[in-house]
mmCIF file of C-alpha atoms in Angstrom:
data_model
loop_
_atom_site.group_PDB
_atom_site.id
_atom_site.type_symbol
_atom_site.label_atom_id
_atom_site.label_comp_id
_atom_site.label_asym_id
_atom_site.label_seq_id
_atom_site.Cartn_x
_atom_site.Cartn_y
_atom_site.Cartn_z
ATOM 1 C CA MET A 1 67.515 107.038 97.561
ATOM 2 C CA LEU A 2 67.134 110.252 95.603
ATOM 3 C CA PRO A 3 65.376 113.120 97.376
ATOM 4 C CA GLU A 4 62.389 114.782 95.714
ATOM 5 C CA ARG A 5 63.937 118.218 96.206
ATOM 6 C CA THR A 6 67.406 119.625 96.725
ATOM 7 C CA ASP A 7 68.988 123.043 96.638
ATOM 8 C CA VAL A 8 72.033 121.943 94.604
ATOM 9 C CA LEU A 9 72.188 118.801 92.474
ATOM 10 C CA VAL A 10 75.732 117.847 91.475
ATOM 11 C CA VAL A 11 75.835 115.392 88.575
ATOM 12 C CA GLY A 12 79.145 113.544 88.495
ATOM 13 C CA ALA A 13 81.262 112.321 91.427
ATOM 14 C CA GLY A 14 84.708 112.753 89.932
ATOM 15 C CA PRO A 15 87.189 115.205 91.454
ATOM 16 C CA THR A 16 85.258 118.253 90.231
ATOM 17 C CA GLY A 17 81.827 117.205 91.487
ATOM 18 C CA LEU A 18 83.204 116.048 94.821
ATOM 19 C CA ALA A 19 85.115 119.295 95.316
ATOM 20 C CA VAL A 20 81.974 121.351 94.594
ATOM 21 C CA ALA A 21 80.081 119.381 97.252
ATOM 22 C CA VAL A 22 82.913 119.658 99.803
ATOM 23 C CA THR A 23 83.139 123.416 99.236
ATOM 24 C CA LEU A 24 79.374 123.804 99.706
ATOM 25 C CA ALA A 25 79.478 121.702 102.878
ATOM 26 C CA GLY A 26 82.121 124.043 104.246
ATOM 27 C CA HIS A 27 79.619 126.879 103.736
ATOM 28 C CA GLY A 28 76.962 124.919 105.627
ATOM 29 C CA MET A 29 75.085 123.930 102.454
ATOM 30 C CA THR A 30 74.136 120.379 101.488
ATOM 31 C CA ALA A 31 74.410 119.208 97.907
ATOM 32 C CA THR A 32 72.934 116.040 96.433
ATOM 33 C CA VAL A 33 75.736 114.299 94.531
ATOM 34 C CA VAL A 34 74.810 111.602 92.015
ATOM 35 C CA ASP A 35 76.884 109.441 89.703
ATOM 36 C CA ARG A 36 75.938 106.944 87.007
ATOM 37 C CA LEU A 37 78.591 104.404 88.089
ATOM 38 C CA ALA A 38 77.780 101.840 90.762
ATOM 39 C CA GLU A 39 81.320 102.116 92.178
ATOM 40 C CA PRO A 40 84.016 104.774 91.857
ATOM 41 C CA PRO A 41 86.689 103.900 89.283
ATOM 42 C CA VAL A 42 89.983 102.523 90.566
ATOM 43 C CA THR A 43 91.910 103.660 87.483
ATOM 44 C CA SER A 44 92.268 107.190 86.189
ATOM 45 C CA ARG A 45 94.061 109.483 83.760
ATOM 46 C CA ALA A 46 95.148 112.388 85.955
ATOM 47 C CA ALA A 47 98.277 111.862 88.062
ATOM 48 C CA VAL A 48 99.391 115.266 89.358
ATOM 49 C CA VAL A 49 98.019 117.982 91.622
ATOM 50 C CA HIS A 50 99.922 121.228 91.190
ATOM 51 C CA ALA A 51 100.868 123.738 93.884
ATOM 52 C CA GLY A 52 98.318 126.360 92.842
ATOM 53 C CA THR A 53 95.553 123.777 93.089
ATOM 54 C CA LEU A 54 96.796 122.574 96.489
ATOM 55 C CA GLU A 55 96.603 126.166 97.751
ATOM 56 C CA VAL A 56 92.940 126.277 96.700
ATOM 57 C CA LEU A 57 92.201 122.807 98.123
ATOM 58 C CA ASP A 58 93.771 123.821 101.426
ATOM 59 C CA ARG A 59 90.778 126.115 101.943
ATOM 60 C CA ILE A 60 88.425 123.101 101.962
ATOM 61 C CA GLY A 61 90.578 120.846 104.148
ATOM 62 C CA VAL A 62 91.801 118.536 101.391
ATOM 63 C CA ALA A 63 95.398 119.576 100.647
ATOM 64 C CA ALA A 64 97.032 118.063 103.754
ATOM 65 C CA PRO A 65 95.555 114.548 103.387
ATOM 66 C CA LEU A 66 96.369 114.616 99.676
ATOM 67 C CA ALA A 67 99.965 115.616 100.369
ATOM 68 C CA ALA A 68 100.255 112.770 102.882
ATOM 69 C CA ARG A 69 99.339 110.216 100.203
ATOM 70 C CA GLY A 70 101.270 111.611 97.235
ATOM 71 C CA LEU A 71 104.843 111.706 95.986
ATOM 72 C CA ARG A 72 106.376 115.187 96.049
ATOM 73 C CA SER A 73 108.238 116.121 92.880
ATOM 74 C CA ALA A 74 110.605 119.068 93.237
ATOM 75 C CA ARG A 75 111.333 119.382 89.523
ATOM 76 C CA PHE A 76 110.151 118.651 86.012
ATOM 77 C CA SER A 77 112.532 117.795 83.184
ATOM 78 C CA VAL A 78 112.168 118.071 79.420
ATOM 79 C CA ARG A 79 114.322 115.615 77.472
ATOM 80 C CA ASP A 80 115.265 114.550 73.991
ATOM 81 C CA ARG A 81 116.190 110.914 74.644
ATOM 82 C CA ASP A 82 119.238 111.096 76.969
ATOM 83 C CA ARG A 83 119.734 114.841 76.647
ATOM 84 C CA VAL A 84 118.122 116.999 79.340
ATOM 85 C CA LEU A 85 116.974 120.137 77.534
ATOM 86 C CA LEU A 86 115.321 121.939 80.420
ATOM 87 C CA THR A 87 114.786 121.399 84.144
ATOM 88 C CA VAL A 88 111.939 123.303 85.776
ATOM 89 C CA PRO A 89 112.323 123.606 89.567
ATOM 90 C CA PHE A 90 109.243 123.707 91.802
ATOM 91 C CA ASP A 91 111.077 124.090 95.131
ATOM 92 C CA ARG A 92 111.082 127.901 94.923
ATOM 93 C CA LEU A 93 107.415 128.335 94.181
ATOM 94 C CA PRO A 94 105.677 131.015 96.285
ATOM 95 C CA SER A 95 103.592 128.378 98.037
ATOM 96 C CA ARG A 96 103.241 126.249 101.137
ATOM 97 C CA TYR A 97 103.350 123.378 98.640
ATOM 98 C CA PRO A 98 106.590 123.922 96.654
ATOM 99 C CA TYR A 99 106.286 120.795 94.542
ATOM 100 C CA ALA A 100 104.095 118.928 92.087
ATOM 101 C CA LEU A 101 102.193 116.221 93.946
ATOM 102 C CA LEU A 102 102.192 112.947 92.032
ATOM 103 C CA ILE A 103 99.074 111.004 92.963
ATOM 104 C CA SER A 104 96.516 109.030 90.983
ATOM 105 C CA GLN A 105 93.110 110.528 90.333
ATOM 106 C CA ALA A 106 91.541 107.580 92.150
ATOM 107 C CA GLU A 107 93.430 108.573 95.314
ATOM 108 C CA THR A 108 92.411 112.212 94.863
ATOM 109 C CA GLU A 109 88.769 111.134 94.605
ATOM 110 C CA ALA A 110 89.127 108.949 97.708
ATOM 111 C CA VAL A 111 90.455 111.884 99.755
ATOM 112 C CA LEU A 112 87.625 114.140 98.563
ATOM 113 C CA THR A 113 85.049 111.442 99.297
ATOM 114 C CA ASP A 114 86.421 111.014 102.834
ATOM 115 C CA ARG A 115 86.275 114.773 103.389
ATOM 116 C CA LEU A 116 82.708 114.934 102.115
ATOM 117 C CA ALA A 117 81.698 112.078 104.439
ATOM 118 C CA ALA A 118 83.332 113.848 107.399
ATOM 119 C CA LEU A 119 81.122 116.859 106.616
ATOM 120 C CA GLY A 120 77.992 114.706 106.467
ATOM 121 C CA GLY A 121 77.700 114.201 102.712
ATOM 122 C CA ARG A 122 77.763 111.166 100.432
ATOM 123 C CA VAL A 123 77.457 110.103 96.804
ATOM 124 C CA LEU A 124 74.248 108.471 95.561
ATOM 125 C CA ARG A 125 74.843 105.663 93.005
ATOM 126 C CA PRO A 126 74.047 104.505 90.382
ATOM 127 C CA TYR A 127 71.748 107.150 88.921
ATOM 128 C CA GLU A 128 71.957 108.123 85.253
ATOM 129 C CA MET A 129 70.316 111.351 84.139
ATOM 130 C CA THR A 130 67.871 110.967 81.254
ATOM 131 C CA GLY A 131 66.140 114.347 81.148
ATOM 132 C CA LEU A 132 66.369 117.946 82.335
ATOM 133 C CA ASP A 133 63.547 120.505 82.326
ATOM 134 C CA LEU A 134 64.379 124.120 83.157
ATOM 135 C CA ASP A 135 61.875 126.627 84.537
ATOM 136 C CA GLY A 136 61.705 129.783 86.622
ATOM 137 C CA ASP A 137 62.154 127.884 89.885
ATOM 138 C CA GLY A 138 65.218 125.912 88.814
ATOM 139 C CA ALA A 139 65.156 122.529 87.119
ATOM 140 C CA VAL A 140 63.667 119.065 87.267
ATOM 141 C CA ALA A 141 66.278 116.375 86.625
ATOM 142 C CA ARG A 142 64.975 113.007 85.484
ATOM 143 C CA PHE A 143 66.796 109.736 86.032
ATOM 144 C CA ASP A 144 66.475 106.175 84.833
ATOM 145 C CA GLY A 145 63.636 104.274 86.460
ATOM 146 C CA GLY A 146 61.323 107.302 86.337
ATOM 147 C CA ARG A 147 62.862 109.094 89.317
ATOM 148 C CA ALA A 148 62.897 112.910 89.352
ATOM 149 C CA VAL A 149 64.574 115.564 91.505
ATOM 150 C CA ARG A 150 63.638 119.242 91.622
ATOM 151 C CA ALA A 151 66.727 121.386 92.176
ATOM 152 C CA ARG A 152 67.324 125.110 92.467
ATOM 153 C CA TRP A 153 70.727 124.650 90.818
ATOM 154 C CA VAL A 154 72.179 121.814 88.718
ATOM 155 C CA VAL A 155 75.941 121.420 88.427
ATOM 156 C CA GLY A 156 77.238 119.536 85.412
ATOM 157 C CA ALA A 157 80.440 117.859 86.573
ATOM 158 C CA ASP A 158 79.875 114.772 84.457
ATOM 159 C CA GLY A 159 82.861 114.918 82.161
ATOM 160 C CA MET A 160 83.635 115.446 78.497
ATOM 161 C CA HIS A 161 80.450 113.697 77.329
ATOM 162 C CA SER A 162 78.321 115.661 79.814
ATOM 163 C CA ARG A 163 74.639 114.777 79.738
ATOM 164 C CA VAL A 164 73.873 117.918 81.735
ATOM 165 C CA ARG A 165 75.555 120.136 79.137
ATOM 166 C CA GLU A 166 73.805 118.326 76.301
ATOM 167 C CA LEU A 167 70.335 118.472 77.885
ATOM 168 C CA ALA A 168 70.783 122.151 78.759
ATOM 169 C CA GLY A 169 71.564 122.881 75.107
ATOM 170 C CA ILE A 170 74.999 124.350 75.806
ATOM 171 C CA GLY A 171 77.387 124.222 72.861
ATOM 172 C CA PHE A 172 80.781 122.540 73.097
ATOM 173 C CA GLY A 173 82.877 124.044 70.353
ATOM 174 C CA GLY A 174 86.083 122.687 68.912
ATOM 175 C CA PRO A 175 87.699 121.149 65.835
ATOM 176 C CA ALA A 176 85.731 118.600 63.848
ATOM 177 C CA ASP A 177 88.746 116.244 63.662
ATOM 178 C CA PRO A 178 88.675 112.957 65.638
ATOM 179 C CA GLY A 179 90.988 114.400 68.314
ATOM 180 C CA GLU A 180 94.417 113.469 69.601
ATOM 181 C CA SER A 181 94.901 109.758 70.307
ATOM 182 C CA PHE A 182 96.672 108.724 73.523
ATOM 183 C CA LEU A 183 97.899 105.579 75.220
ATOM 184 C CA LEU A 184 98.138 105.490 79.005
ATOM 185 C CA ALA A 185 99.356 102.895 81.503
ATOM 186 C CA ASP A 186 100.705 102.401 84.993
ATOM 187 C CA VAL A 187 103.725 100.125 84.637
ATOM 188 C CA ARG A 188 106.495 98.632 86.736
ATOM 189 C CA VAL A 189 109.785 99.457 85.117
ATOM 190 C CA ASP A 190 113.512 99.053 85.573
ATOM 191 C CA SER A 191 114.824 102.540 84.922
ATOM 192 C CA ALA A 192 117.735 104.847 85.698
ATOM 193 C CA LEU A 193 115.471 107.911 85.582
ATOM 194 C CA PRO A 194 114.995 109.882 88.828
ATOM 195 C CA ARG A 195 112.007 108.718 90.881
ATOM 196 C CA ASP A 196 111.356 112.190 92.269
ATOM 197 C CA GLN A 197 110.482 114.037 89.073
ATOM 198 C CA VAL A 198 108.308 113.924 85.988
ATOM 199 C CA SER A 199 110.123 113.598 82.676
ATOM 200 C CA LEU A 200 108.671 114.772 79.388
ATOM 201 C CA PHE A 201 110.375 113.187 76.376
ATOM 202 C CA LEU A 202 110.093 115.127 73.142
ATOM 203 C CA SER A 203 110.060 113.122 69.929
ATOM 204 C CA ARG A 204 109.122 113.649 66.311
ATOM 205 C CA GLN A 205 106.621 110.798 66.838
ATOM 206 C CA GLY A 206 105.037 112.769 69.690
ATOM 207 C CA PRO A 207 105.533 113.361 73.424
ATOM 208 C CA LEU A 208 105.959 110.714 76.116
ATOM 209 C CA VAL A 209 105.295 111.557 79.775
ATOM 210 C CA TRP A 210 107.091 109.479 82.426
ATOM 211 C CA ALA A 211 105.673 110.134 85.924
ATOM 212 C CA PRO A 212 106.501 108.104 89.060
ATOM 213 C CA LEU A 213 103.639 107.320 91.455
ATOM 214 C CA PRO A 214 103.686 106.658 95.221
ATOM 215 C CA ASP A 215 103.066 102.918 94.846
ATOM 216 C CA GLY A 216 106.277 102.440 92.860
ATOM 217 C CA THR A 217 104.639 102.258 89.441
ATOM 218 C CA VAL A 218 105.262 104.767 86.660
ATOM 219 C CA ARG A 219 102.501 106.505 84.711
ATOM 220 C CA LEU A 220 103.215 106.582 80.968
ATOM 221 C CA VAL A 221 101.179 108.792 78.645
ATOM 222 C CA ALA A 222 101.963 109.167 74.953
ATOM 223 C CA THR A 223 100.368 110.424 71.796
ATOM 224 C CA VAL A 224 100.056 107.804 69.075
ATOM 225 C CA THR A 225 98.725 107.779 65.537
ATOM 226 C CA ASP A 226 96.381 104.836 66.051
ATOM 227 C CA ALA A 227 95.870 103.458 69.560
ATOM 228 C CA PRO A 228 95.215 99.694 69.849
ATOM 229 C CA ARG A 229 91.896 98.712 71.385
ATOM 230 C CA GLU A 230 93.540 96.842 74.276
ATOM 231 C CA PRO A 231 97.052 98.241 74.872
ATOM 232 C CA GLN A 232 99.565 95.675 76.096
ATOM 233 C CA ALA A 233 102.937 96.007 77.814
ATOM 234 C CA HIS A 234 104.766 95.552 74.507
ATOM 235 C CA HIS A 235 103.058 98.650 73.092
ATOM 236 C CA PHE A 236 104.481 100.761 75.925
ATOM 237 C CA GLN A 237 107.878 99.100 75.685
ATOM 238 C CA ALA A 238 107.946 100.112 72.029
ATOM 239 C CA LEU A 239 107.135 103.708 72.994
ATOM 240 C CA LEU A 240 109.963 103.735 75.545
ATOM 241 C CA ASP A 241 112.372 102.244 73.014
ATOM 242 C CA GLU A 242 111.344 104.833 70.442
ATOM 243 C CA ARG A 243 111.159 107.949 72.634
ATOM 244 C CA GLY A 244 112.691 107.230 76.063
ATOM 245 C CA PRO A 245 116.273 106.857 77.349
ATOM 246 C CA ALA A 246 118.696 105.387 74.802
ATOM 247 C CA ARG A 247 121.982 104.704 76.634
ATOM 248 C CA ARG A 248 120.280 102.934 79.553
ATOM 249 C CA PRO A 249 116.890 101.900 78.137
ATOM 250 C CA ASP A 250 113.902 101.383 80.398
ATOM 251 C CA ARG A 251 112.541 97.848 80.663
ATOM 252 C CA ILE A 252 108.920 97.217 81.596
ATOM 253 C CA THR A 253 108.565 94.346 84.074
ATOM 254 C CA GLY A 254 104.812 94.503 84.651
ATOM 255 C CA MET A 255 101.690 96.514 83.936
ATOM 256 C CA ALA A 256 98.981 97.402 86.452
ATOM 257 C CA TRP A 257 96.483 98.695 83.886
ATOM 258 C CA SER A 258 96.279 100.459 80.550
ATOM 259 C CA SER A 259 93.851 102.469 78.499
ATOM 260 C CA ARG A 260 93.453 104.520 75.367
ATOM 261 C CA PHE A 261 91.581 107.756 74.869
ATOM 262 C CA ARG A 262 91.088 110.651 72.521
ATOM 263 C CA ILE A 263 91.096 114.298 73.503
ATOM 264 C CA HIS A 264 89.736 117.259 71.587
ATOM 265 C CA HIS A 265 90.435 120.882 72.400
ATOM 266 C CA ARG A 266 86.943 122.116 73.249
ATOM 267 C CA ILE A 267 85.261 124.622 75.517
ATOM 268 C CA ALA A 268 81.611 125.176 76.440
ATOM 269 C CA SER A 269 79.942 128.193 74.860
ATOM 270 C CA THR A 270 78.855 129.284 78.341
ATOM 271 C CA TYR A 271 79.379 128.036 81.882
ATOM 272 C CA ARG A 272 75.866 129.023 82.929
ATOM 273 C CA CYS A 273 72.455 128.498 81.385
ATOM 274 C CA GLY A 274 69.843 129.627 83.917
ATOM 275 C CA PRO A 275 69.991 127.180 86.833
ATOM 276 C CA VAL A 276 72.600 124.978 85.087
ATOM 277 C CA LEU A 277 76.302 125.477 85.766
ATOM 278 C CA LEU A 278 79.285 123.640 84.319
ATOM 279 C CA ALA A 279 82.697 122.836 85.765
ATOM 280 C CA GLY A 280 85.653 120.600 84.944
ATOM 281 C CA ASP A 281 85.706 118.450 81.820
ATOM 282 C CA ALA A 282 82.029 119.192 81.201
ATOM 283 C CA ALA A 283 83.172 122.740 80.454
ATOM 284 C CA HIS A 284 86.611 122.240 78.881
ATOM 285 C CA VAL A 285 88.797 119.446 77.497
ATOM 286 C CA HIS A 286 92.294 119.598 76.071
ATOM 287 C CA SER A 287 95.601 117.778 75.764
ATOM 288 C CA PRO A 288 96.988 116.346 79.033
ATOM 289 C CA ALA A 289 100.300 118.122 78.320
ATOM 290 C CA GLY A 290 101.398 119.881 81.503
ATOM 291 C CA GLY A 291 98.894 118.015 83.671
ATOM 292 C CA GLN A 292 96.458 120.935 83.651
ATOM 293 C CA GLY A 293 93.027 119.337 83.115
ATOM 294 C CA MET A 294 92.009 117.980 86.532
ATOM 295 C CA ASN A 295 93.755 120.891 88.221
ATOM 296 C CA LEU A 296 91.700 123.440 86.318
ATOM 297 C CA GLY A 297 88.558 121.429 87.123
ATOM 298 C CA LEU A 298 89.342 121.393 90.853
ATOM 299 C CA ARG A 299 89.872 125.154 90.851
ATOM 300 C CA ASP A 300 86.593 125.533 88.919
ATOM 301 C CA ALA A 301 84.890 123.443 91.598
ATOM 302 C CA VAL A 302 85.966 125.505 94.601
ATOM 303 C CA ALA A 303 85.151 128.747 92.766
ATOM 304 C CA LEU A 304 81.709 127.379 91.883
ATOM 305 C CA GLY A 305 81.019 126.162 95.416
ATOM 306 C CA ASP A 306 81.896 129.607 96.766
ATOM 307 C CA ALA A 307 79.686 131.254 94.130
ATOM 308 C CA LEU A 308 76.700 129.000 94.875
ATOM 309 C CA ALA A 309 77.000 129.909 98.537
ATOM 310 C CA ALA A 310 77.192 133.622 97.693
ATOM 311 C CA GLY A 311 74.149 133.840 95.420
ATOM 312 C CA PRO A 312 73.042 134.447 91.789
ATOM 313 C CA ARG A 313 75.252 137.473 91.046
ATOM 314 C CA ALA A 314 78.303 135.508 92.104
ATOM 315 C CA LEU A 315 77.262 132.762 89.684
ATOM 316 C CA ASP A 316 77.306 135.227 86.789
ATOM 317 C CA ARG A 317 80.794 136.283 87.869
ATOM 318 C CA TYR A 318 81.833 132.612 88.064
ATOM 319 C CA ALA A 319 80.725 132.008 84.480
ATOM 320 C CA ALA A 320 82.387 135.192 83.224
ATOM 321 C CA ASP A 321 85.660 134.498 85.063
ATOM 322 C CA ARG A 322 86.222 130.776 84.528
ATOM 323 C CA ARG A 323 85.770 130.570 80.769
ATOM 324 C CA PRO A 324 88.693 132.900 79.900
ATOM 325 C CA ARG A 325 90.873 130.936 82.305
ATOM 326 C CA ALA A 326 89.974 127.758 80.467
ATOM 327 C CA GLU A 327 90.754 129.397 77.128
ATOM 328 C CA GLU A 328 94.207 130.310 78.418
ATOM 329 C CA VAL A 329 94.873 126.759 79.675
ATOM 330 C CA LEU A 330 93.676 125.265 76.374
ATOM 331 C CA GLY A 331 96.132 127.480 74.514
ATOM 332 C CA PHE A 332 98.962 126.581 76.897
ATOM 333 C CA ALA A 333 98.334 122.827 76.545
ATOM 334 C CA ALA A 334 98.088 123.106 72.757
ATOM 335 C CA ASN A 335 101.405 124.990 72.599
ATOM 336 C CA LEU A 336 103.105 122.330 74.745
ATOM 337 C CA THR A 337 101.808 119.621 72.429
ATOM 338 C CA ARG A 338 103.044 121.458 69.328
ATOM 339 C CA LEU A 339 106.434 121.996 70.975
ATOM 340 C CA ALA A 340 106.720 118.304 71.792
ATOM 341 C CA ALA A 341 105.821 117.146 68.283
ATOM 342 C CA ALA A 342 107.936 119.638 66.326
ATOM 343 C CA PRO A 343 108.858 118.355 62.848
ATOM 344 C CA PRO A 344 112.414 117.056 62.280
ATOM 345 C CA PHE A 345 113.686 120.241 60.613
ATOM 346 C CA ALA A 346 112.597 122.352 63.615
ATOM 347 C CA ARG A 347 113.882 120.084 66.375
ATOM 348 C CA PRO A 348 117.459 121.456 66.538
ATOM 349 C CA LEU A 349 116.144 125.006 66.913
ATOM 350 C CA ARG A 350 113.594 123.899 69.501
ATOM 351 C CA ASN A 351 116.248 122.055 71.512
ATOM 352 C CA LEU A 352 118.600 125.028 71.314
ATOM 353 C CA LEU A 353 115.841 127.332 72.557
ATOM 354 C CA LEU A 354 115.004 125.058 75.495
ATOM 355 C CA ARG A 355 118.652 124.739 76.474
ATOM 356 C CA ALA A 356 118.996 128.524 76.351
ATOM 357 C CA VAL A 357 115.963 128.889 78.619
ATOM 358 C CA SER A 358 117.519 126.373 81.024
ATOM 359 C CA THR A 359 120.401 128.807 81.656
ATOM 360 C CA LEU A 360 118.009 131.590 82.740
ATOM 361 C CA PRO A 361 116.694 131.052 86.306
ATOM 362 C CA PRO A 362 113.969 133.742 85.982
ATOM 363 C CA ALA A 363 112.629 132.045 82.846
ATOM 364 C CA ARG A 364 112.632 128.624 84.503
ATOM 365 C CA HIS A 365 110.820 130.105 87.500
ATOM 366 C CA ARG A 366 108.141 131.644 85.270
ATOM 367 C CA ILE A 367 107.547 128.257 83.640
ATOM 368 C CA ALA A 368 107.277 126.610 87.073
ATOM 369 C CA VAL A 369 104.736 129.209 88.206
ATOM 370 C CA ARG A 370 102.731 128.719 85.004
ATOM 371 C CA LEU A 371 102.665 124.944 85.374
ATOM 372 C CA ALA A 372 101.732 125.284 89.057
ATOM 373 C CA GLY A 373 98.434 126.934 88.136
ATOM 374 C CA PHE A 374 98.385 129.970 90.396
ATOM 375 C CA GLU A 375 95.414 132.161 89.537
ATOM 376 C CA PRO A 376 94.726 135.826 90.294
ATOM 377 C CA PRO A 377 91.660 136.508 92.462
ATOM 378 C CA PRO A 378 88.364 136.641 90.520
ATOM 379 C CA ARG A 379 87.313 140.053 89.280
#
């Protein structure tokens, strides 16, 4: 049952909201976490936790159990069909976690939920926010059924279509176009590709990400012009035939689940509006290229939890610090997408450039560090 009052109300029990609550619990503070879904989802888009994020999660006791459940990838390859254009090594990262951890978002949420429970917290479900009134003492959040909660602080961790952001009147700027269209699936596949690395296939039709998961399935993500309403195995087989290995083609033998989605490149006009604070997809959305979205949200979450524990001035610093970091990640993801979908006349030059970079260990290391998401300390 919802309490009448709480110090911190976290709306959204995805990775970001859970990580905010876990961070607060580590500071001895209790947050009320609510979610509109009756049960946590068992399928998810995100499939990688990078080394820089694991370093941050280690501070809240989550990195080790995540690492125990995930598949450790020591490298990342960029390909044009059978040709490897660039291999990015993670095994020399300046980290206790010198790899990219391949793990489904559902597993990441399960680990965070277990950690929150161990610290005495839990998620209240299903509660959908319907109203938000701000005043000098904080906010009153209203939920379906006439329930209301007074909170000193409200954290919007409720995703791209954030009700918290909307009700607080915070802008969410970006292009007016319908956004990039993606297909996504976890498939079982006969393949000669290495099962210890992510492969990014570049194609004039768009990029295709091939990422092995711990349960033996492979996560496929691809941009498409017009995604079918209910993607089937044959749609993903066609993508592999069109963009994947040519000499030894992959063959899909089964599909665990599939989805379609659209992504805009957008960022909130501010991360703080009085007692309302944003983190994760409620604050920024962009292409999944490079696997940066959930990772940025998790780093937002720990920074926000620390700031809430430190007081109002720290919250201003949080808002001022996190938005430029999101702008940088949005630009990085957009550049990766443009690189992947280079027009036919530019592909030879692009491939030549990537192969040249592959011969320069310092350049490959810089790319690995950038993908890993290490961040300088906040100002």
